[in-house]
Coordinates of C-alpha atoms in Angstrom, one line a residue:
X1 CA 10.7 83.3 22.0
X2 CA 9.7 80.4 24.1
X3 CA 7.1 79.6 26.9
X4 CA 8.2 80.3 30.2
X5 CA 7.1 78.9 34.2
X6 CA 6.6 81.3 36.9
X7 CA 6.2 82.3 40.2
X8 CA 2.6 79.7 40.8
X9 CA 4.6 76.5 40.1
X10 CA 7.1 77.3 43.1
X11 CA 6.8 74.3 45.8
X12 CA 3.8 73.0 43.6
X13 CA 5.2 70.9 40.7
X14 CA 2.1 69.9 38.7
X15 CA 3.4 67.6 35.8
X16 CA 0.4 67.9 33.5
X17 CA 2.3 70.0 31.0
X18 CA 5.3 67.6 30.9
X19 CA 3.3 65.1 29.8
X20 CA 1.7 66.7 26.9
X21 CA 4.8 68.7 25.6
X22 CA 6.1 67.5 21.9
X23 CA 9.7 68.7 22.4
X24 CA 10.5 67.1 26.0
X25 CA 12.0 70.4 26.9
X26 CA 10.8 71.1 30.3
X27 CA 13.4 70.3 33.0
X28 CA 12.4 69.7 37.4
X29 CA 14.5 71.7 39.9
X30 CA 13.9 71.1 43.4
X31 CA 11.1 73.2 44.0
X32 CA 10.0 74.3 40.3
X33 CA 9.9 73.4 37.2
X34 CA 11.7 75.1 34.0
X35 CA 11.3 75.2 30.2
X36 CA 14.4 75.6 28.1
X37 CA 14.0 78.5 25.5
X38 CA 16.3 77.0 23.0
X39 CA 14.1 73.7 22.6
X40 CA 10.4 75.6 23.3
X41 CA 8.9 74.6 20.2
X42 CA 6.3 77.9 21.0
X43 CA 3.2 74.9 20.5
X44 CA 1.3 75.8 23.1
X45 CA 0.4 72.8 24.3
X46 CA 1.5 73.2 28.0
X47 CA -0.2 76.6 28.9
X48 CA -3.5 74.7 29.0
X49 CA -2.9 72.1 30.8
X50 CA -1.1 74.3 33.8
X51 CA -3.8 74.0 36.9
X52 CA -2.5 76.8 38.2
X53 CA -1.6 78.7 35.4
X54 CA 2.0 79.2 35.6
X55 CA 3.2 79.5 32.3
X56 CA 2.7 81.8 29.8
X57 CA 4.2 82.8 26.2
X58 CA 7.2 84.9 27.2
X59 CA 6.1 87.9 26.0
X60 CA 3.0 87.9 28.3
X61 CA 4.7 87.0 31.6
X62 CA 3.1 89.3 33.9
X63 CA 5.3 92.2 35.3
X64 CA 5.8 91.2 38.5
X65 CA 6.8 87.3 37.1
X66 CA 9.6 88.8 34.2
X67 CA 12.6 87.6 36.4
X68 CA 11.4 84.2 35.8
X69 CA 12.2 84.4 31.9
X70 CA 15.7 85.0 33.1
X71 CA 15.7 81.5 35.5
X72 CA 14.2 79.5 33.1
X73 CA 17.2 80.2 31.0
X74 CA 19.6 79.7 33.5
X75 CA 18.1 76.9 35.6
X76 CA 16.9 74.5 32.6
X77 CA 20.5 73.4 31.6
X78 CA 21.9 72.6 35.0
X79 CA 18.4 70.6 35.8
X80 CA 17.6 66.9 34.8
X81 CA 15.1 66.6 31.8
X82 CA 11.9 65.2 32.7
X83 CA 9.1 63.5 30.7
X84 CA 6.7 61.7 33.0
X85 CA 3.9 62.7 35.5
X86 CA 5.4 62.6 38.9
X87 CA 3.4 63.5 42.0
X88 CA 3.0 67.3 42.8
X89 CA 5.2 69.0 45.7
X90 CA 2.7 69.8 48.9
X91 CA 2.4 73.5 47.9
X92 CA 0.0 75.3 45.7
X93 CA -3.6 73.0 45.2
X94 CA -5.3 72.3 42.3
X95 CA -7.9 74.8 41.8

């Protein structure tokens, strides 16, 4: 099991969990970010720190959300890893 991002970090990018995540295993695509299950460490450390509350452990990803477990699998190898606080996309806002 593993922590996956859904549907609120499309075109909003927030990089507070990337910063805080032990196991550098969260990877950007263009318009979302991705955790890779196989190096989730399952700590926990990310969901918090999500301002718009995007990920969640993978066996609570809301229903509507459960194709995102899917894309995070696929999506996280073929994206670059990232580590560092970037600026957010010009979607979502912070609540």
């Amino acid at each position: 099991m593993a922590y996956v991002v859904t549907e609120p970090c499309f075109d909003c990018k927030y990089t507070d969990c990337v910063v805080v995540c032990p196991a550098d295993c969260f990877y950007e695509g263009e318009r979302m970010l991705f955790i890779h299950p196989d190096e989730c460490l399952d700590c926990d450390a990310c969901r918090p720190e999500c301002p718009v509350d995007a990920i969640f452990y993978e066996d609570d990803v809301p229903e509507p959300w459960r194709e995102f477990i899917a894309l995070n699998r696929e999506m996280a190898p073929l994206c670059p890893s990232i580590v560092d606080r970037k600026p957010p996309l010009a979607g979502p806002t912070r609540p």
